Structure formats: C-alpha cells, structure tokens
CSV table of C-alpha atoms in Angstrom, one decimal:
chain,number,residue,atom,x,y,z
A,1,MET,CA,12.5,-102.5,78.6
A,2,ASN,CA,9.2,-101.2,77.6
A,3,ILE,CA,8.9,-98.9,74.6
A,4,ILE,CA,5.4,-99.0,73.2
A,5,GLN,CA,5.6,-99.3,69.4
A,6,GLN,CA,2.0,-100.3,68.7
A,7,VAL,CA,-1.1,-100.8,70.8
A,8,SER,CA,-3.0,-104.1,70.8
A,9,THR,CA,-6.6,-103.2,69.9
A,10,THR,CA,-9.3,-104.3,67.5
A,11,GLN,CA,-10.5,-100.7,67.2
A,12,LYS,CA,-9.7,-99.0,63.9
A,13,ALA,CA,-7.6,-96.3,65.3
A,14,VAL,CA,-4.1,-94.9,64.7
A,15,ALA,CA,-2.0,-92.3,66.5
A,16,PHE,CA,0.0,-89.8,64.4
A,17,THR,CA,2.9,-88.4,66.3
A,18,PHE,CA,5.3,-85.5,65.5
A,19,ASP,CA,8.7,-84.9,67.0
A,20,ASP,CA,11.0,-82.0,67.6
A,21,GLY,CA,8.6,-79.1,67.4
A,22,PRO,CA,6.9,-76.8,68.0
A,23,ASN,CA,7.8,-75.2,64.7
A,24,PRO,CA,6.1,-71.9,63.7
A,25,GLU,CA,6.0,-72.9,60.0
A,26,TYR,CA,5.1,-76.6,60.0
A,27,THR,CA,3.2,-77.3,63.2
A,28,PRO,CA,0.3,-74.9,62.2
A,29,GLN,CA,0.0,-76.6,58.8
A,30,LEU,CA,-0.4,-80.0,60.5
A,31,LEU,CA,-3.0,-78.6,62.9
A,32,ASP,CA,-5.0,-77.4,59.8
A,33,ILE,CA,-4.7,-80.9,58.2
A,34,PHE,CA,-6.1,-82.6,61.3
A,35,ASP,CA,-8.9,-79.9,61.7
A,36,GLU,CA,-10.1,-80.8,58.2
A,37,VAL,CA,-10.9,-84.4,59.3
A,38,SER,CA,-11.6,-83.7,63.0
A,39,GLY,CA,-8.6,-85.9,63.9
A,40,ARG,CA,-6.2,-85.5,66.8
A,41,ALA,CA,-2.5,-86.1,67.0
A,42,THR,CA,0.3,-86.1,69.6
A,43,PHE,CA,3.2,-83.7,69.4
A,44,PHE,CA,6.4,-84.7,71.2
A,45,MET,CA,7.9,-81.3,71.9
A,46,MET,CA,11.4,-80.2,72.9
A,47,GLY,CA,11.7,-77.8,75.8
A,48,LYS,CA,14.0,-75.6,73.9
A,49,GLN,CA,11.5,-75.2,71.1
A,50,ILE,CA,8.7,-74.5,73.5
A,51,GLU,CA,10.7,-71.6,74.9
A,52,LEU,CA,11.2,-70.2,71.4
A,53,TYR,CA,7.6,-70.7,70.3
A,54,PRO,CA,5.3,-70.9,73.3
A,55,GLU,CA,2.3,-69.6,71.2
A,56,THR,CA,2.6,-72.4,68.7
A,57,ALA,CA,2.7,-74.9,71.6
A,58,LEU,CA,-0.4,-73.3,73.1
A,59,ASP,CA,-2.2,-73.5,69.8
A,60,VAL,CA,-1.6,-77.2,69.7
A,61,HIS,CA,-3.1,-77.6,73.1
A,62,ILE,CA,-6.1,-75.3,72.3
A,63,ARG,CA,-6.9,-77.3,69.2
A,64,GLN,CA,-7.2,-80.4,71.5
A,65,HIS,CA,-4.1,-82.3,70.5
A,66,GLU,CA,-1.8,-84.0,72.9
A,67,ILE,CA,1.7,-82.7,73.9
A,68,GLY,CA,4.3,-85.2,75.0
A,69,ASN,CA,7.7,-84.8,76.5
A,70,HIS,CA,10.7,-85.1,74.1
A,71,THR,CA,13.3,-83.8,76.5
A,72,TYR,CA,14.7,-80.3,76.6
A,73,SER,CA,17.7,-80.4,74.2
A,74,HIS,CA,17.3,-83.7,72.3
A,75,PRO,CA,20.3,-85.6,73.7
A,76,PHE,CA,21.2,-89.3,73.4
A,77,MET,CA,19.9,-90.1,76.8
A,78,THR,CA,22.1,-93.1,77.4
A,79,GLN,CA,25.2,-90.9,76.8
A,80,ILE,CA,24.5,-88.3,79.6
A,81,SER,CA,24.2,-88.8,83.4
A,82,LEU,CA,21.0,-90.0,84.9
A,83,GLU,CA,20.8,-86.6,86.7
A,84,GLU,CA,20.9,-84.8,83.4
A,85,CYS,CA,18.3,-87.2,82.0
A,86,GLU,CA,15.9,-86.4,84.8
A,87,ARG,CA,16.6,-82.7,84.4
A,88,GLU,CA,15.9,-82.9,80.6
A,89,LEU,CA,12.5,-84.4,81.4
A,90,LEU,CA,11.6,-82.3,84.4
A,91,VAL,CA,12.4,-79.0,82.8
A,92,THR,CA,10.3,-79.9,79.7
A,93,ASP,CA,7.5,-81.2,81.9
A,94,GLU,CA,7.4,-77.8,83.7
A,95,LEU,CA,7.5,-75.8,80.4
A,96,ILE,CA,4.6,-77.8,78.9
A,97,THR,CA,2.6,-77.4,82.1
A,98,GLN,CA,3.4,-73.6,82.2
A,99,VAL,CA,2.4,-73.0,78.6
A,100,THR,CA,-0.7,-75.2,78.4
A,101,GLY,CA,-1.8,-75.7,82.0
A,102,THR,CA,-1.7,-79.4,81.4
A,103,LYS,CA,1.0,-81.9,82.5
A,104,PRO,CA,2.3,-84.2,79.7
A,105,VAL,CA,1.5,-87.9,80.3
A,106,VAL,CA,3.6,-89.5,77.6
A,107,MET,CA,7.3,-89.2,76.5
A,108,ARG,CA,9.4,-90.3,73.6
A,109,PRO,CA,13.2,-90.5,74.0
A,110,PRO,CA,15.2,-88.7,71.3
A,111,TYR,CA,16.6,-91.2,68.7
A,112,LEU,CA,14.5,-93.8,70.6
A,113,ASP,CA,17.7,-94.1,72.7
A,114,PHE,CA,16.7,-95.7,75.9
A,115,ASN,CA,17.8,-98.2,78.5
A,116,GLU,CA,16.8,-99.7,81.9
A,117,GLU,CA,18.3,-96.9,84.0
A,118,ILE,CA,16.4,-94.3,82.0
A,119,GLN,CA,13.3,-96.5,82.3
A,120,ALA,CA,13.6,-96.2,86.1
A,121,ILE,CA,13.3,-92.4,85.7
A,122,THR,CA,10.4,-92.5,83.3
A,123,ASP,CA,8.6,-94.9,85.6
A,124,LYS,CA,9.2,-92.6,88.5
A,125,MET,CA,7.7,-89.7,86.5
A,126,GLY,CA,4.8,-91.9,85.4
A,127,TYR,CA,5.5,-91.7,81.7
A,128,PRO,CA,4.7,-94.5,79.3
A,129,VAL,CA,7.6,-94.5,76.7
A,130,ILE,CA,6.3,-94.2,73.2
A,131,GLY,CA,8.1,-95.5,70.1
A,132,SER,CA,6.5,-96.1,66.7
A,133,ASN,CA,6.0,-98.8,64.1
A,134,ASN,CA,6.9,-96.9,60.9
A,135,GLY,CA,10.5,-96.0,61.8
A,136,GLY,CA,11.6,-96.9,58.3
A,137,THR,CA,10.0,-93.8,56.9
A,138,ARG,CA,13.1,-91.8,58.1
A,139,ASP,CA,11.1,-88.7,57.1
A,140,TRP,CA,13.8,-86.4,58.6
A,141,GLU,CA,16.1,-87.4,55.8
A,142,MET,CA,13.8,-86.0,53.2
A,143,PRO,CA,13.5,-89.4,51.4
A,144,GLY,CA,10.7,-88.2,49.1
A,145,VAL,CA,6.9,-88.1,49.7
A,146,ASP,CA,6.4,-91.5,48.0
A,147,HIS,CA,8.9,-93.2,50.2
A,148,ILE,CA,7.3,-91.8,53.4
A,149,LEU,CA,3.8,-92.9,52.1
A,150,GLU,CA,4.9,-96.4,51.0
A,151,VAL,CA,6.7,-97.3,54.2
A,152,THR,CA,3.9,-95.9,56.4
A,153,ARG,CA,1.1,-97.6,54.5
A,154,GLU,CA,2.8,-101.0,55.0
A,155,GLN,CA,2.7,-100.4,58.8
A,156,VAL,CA,-0.8,-99.1,59.2
A,157,GLY,CA,-3.2,-101.2,61.2
A,158,CYS,CA,-5.4,-101.1,64.3
A,159,GLY,CA,-3.3,-99.5,67.1
A,160,SER,CA,-0.4,-98.2,64.9
A,161,ILE,CA,1.7,-95.4,66.3
A,162,LEU,CA,3.1,-93.4,63.3
A,163,LEU,CA,6.2,-91.2,63.8
A,164,PHE,CA,6.9,-88.0,61.7
A,165,HIS,CA,8.8,-84.8,62.4
A,166,ASP,CA,7.6,-81.2,62.4
A,167,GLY,CA,10.8,-79.7,63.7
A,168,PHE,CA,14.4,-79.2,62.4
A,169,GLY,CA,14.9,-78.3,58.8
A,170,ASP,CA,12.6,-78.5,55.8
A,171,ARG,CA,9.6,-80.6,56.7
A,172,SER,CA,7.6,-80.0,53.5
A,173,GLN,CA,7.7,-83.6,52.4
A,174,THR,CA,6.3,-84.7,55.7
A,175,ILE,CA,3.5,-82.2,55.5
A,176,GLU,CA,2.6,-83.4,52.0
A,177,ALA,CA,2.7,-87.1,53.0
A,178,VAL,CA,0.7,-86.6,56.2
A,179,GLN,CA,-2.0,-84.7,54.3
A,180,ILE,CA,-2.4,-87.6,51.9
A,181,LEU,CA,-2.3,-90.3,54.7
A,182,VAL,CA,-4.8,-88.5,56.9
A,183,LYS,CA,-7.3,-88.3,54.0
A,184,GLU,CA,-6.7,-92.0,53.0
A,185,LEU,CA,-7.0,-93.3,56.5
A,186,THR,CA,-10.1,-91.4,57.5
A,187,ALA,CA,-11.7,-92.6,54.2
A,188,GLN,CA,-10.8,-96.1,55.2
A,189,GLY,CA,-12.7,-95.6,58.5
A,190,TYR,CA,-9.7,-95.1,60.8
A,191,GLN,CA,-10.1,-92.8,63.8
A,192,LEU,CA,-7.1,-90.4,64.3
A,193,VAL,CA,-6.5,-90.3,68.0
A,194,THR,CA,-3.9,-89.1,70.5
A,195,VAL,CA,-1.4,-91.6,72.0
A,196,SER,CA,-3.2,-91.4,75.3
A,197,GLU,CA,-6.5,-92.2,73.7
A,198,LEU,CA,-4.9,-95.1,71.8
A,199,LEU,CA,-3.5,-96.5,75.1
A,200,GLN,CA,-6.9,-96.4,76.6
A,201,MET,CA,-8.2,-98.6,73.7
A,202,ALA,CA,-5.6,-101.3,74.5
A,203,GLU,CA,-7.0,-104.7,75.2
A,204,SER,CA,-6.1,-105.9,78.7
C-alpha cells in the first residue's frame, strides 16, 4: 500500500497540511500566516465542512493554496462498505469542484485508516494518498505548543509532509505553533509548497 509520508527530493521544500476544515475561525488565521511569508499549504477538507463554510473554502482557493479530499464525514474508511468509501470521496470531490472550480488531485484518509481495497478506489479516482511524517505531534489532543514544535522540528527535512488540524475544537495551539514554524523554516531557506508541488519535486 502506498501512503506517501515524505517526498524524496534534494530541494529544501516542505508541505504544511491541515485536516478537517474549513473552519471559519482558524482557517483564515492560517491563510494570513502563509501570506506573510508568501508560502503555500494544502488543506484536506471534509465535504460536510465545505457545505457549512463554502466561503472559507473558496478563500483558501483564491489565496492559491491547495485543497485535498478528506472524505465527506470523516469515517474510518476500512469500517464502511467500499460503496460508501467511494461515495464519501465522490461527494467531496464534487463539492470542492463546485466551490472552487478546481478538482482536488490529492486525498488523505481520515485517521490514516487505509487498506488495499480502498487503494483500488483512490487509484481509480487518480488520487495519490497523502500521509505525513510528523504524526507524533498529535496536535488535535492539545498537547501544548512546545510539544507540537519539538516533534515537528525533529521531522523537518527536504520533502517533509507536515500534518496539523484546522478543524474540530480549539486549534489555538496549532495556530501558534505553525506561526513559529513557518517563520523558522523560511528563515532556514525552506520553500513552503503544496503537496502537489512537492510531489513534482520528487526524484525519479
């Protein structure tokens, strides 16, 4: 099975990714943080949230970030039928396309719950499946800004895919940590790119 946790590249570039939005409070704060450094990020959005906050989703697109498919209702995909899996992805694909005029080209399974049967569906839809290499941050558990920073810093390198959350609950620690990381990494000469841009930098 092929979940992409990191991209093999010698270019100094990382992809920040955010799950479970769009969120009208936290997503715009992240957009402002990336604007300050002319960076780009990828937002793995849930269909349900796009229905609630289409204008926030559109803002992400207008500000030239990438939107990925994170299913409609955030199920454990291996615990529902394959028909339901496909519907979760198709409905969200359509919502993203409706709101932004652009089809999503990457997906991330909720909880990174994935198997070969679901891979057949994502292959059919043409989606690379995106994981991350800083899963230990567990930022959704509010472990403290310092914890989020420490775990992420240990994993940063050329081609890192960094996972955070802008949806569900209080994301203020994540916002604070991301603000610090974005400044640090750009100061160190890293480009902040979308997942699709990072995939294009992969060495064959």
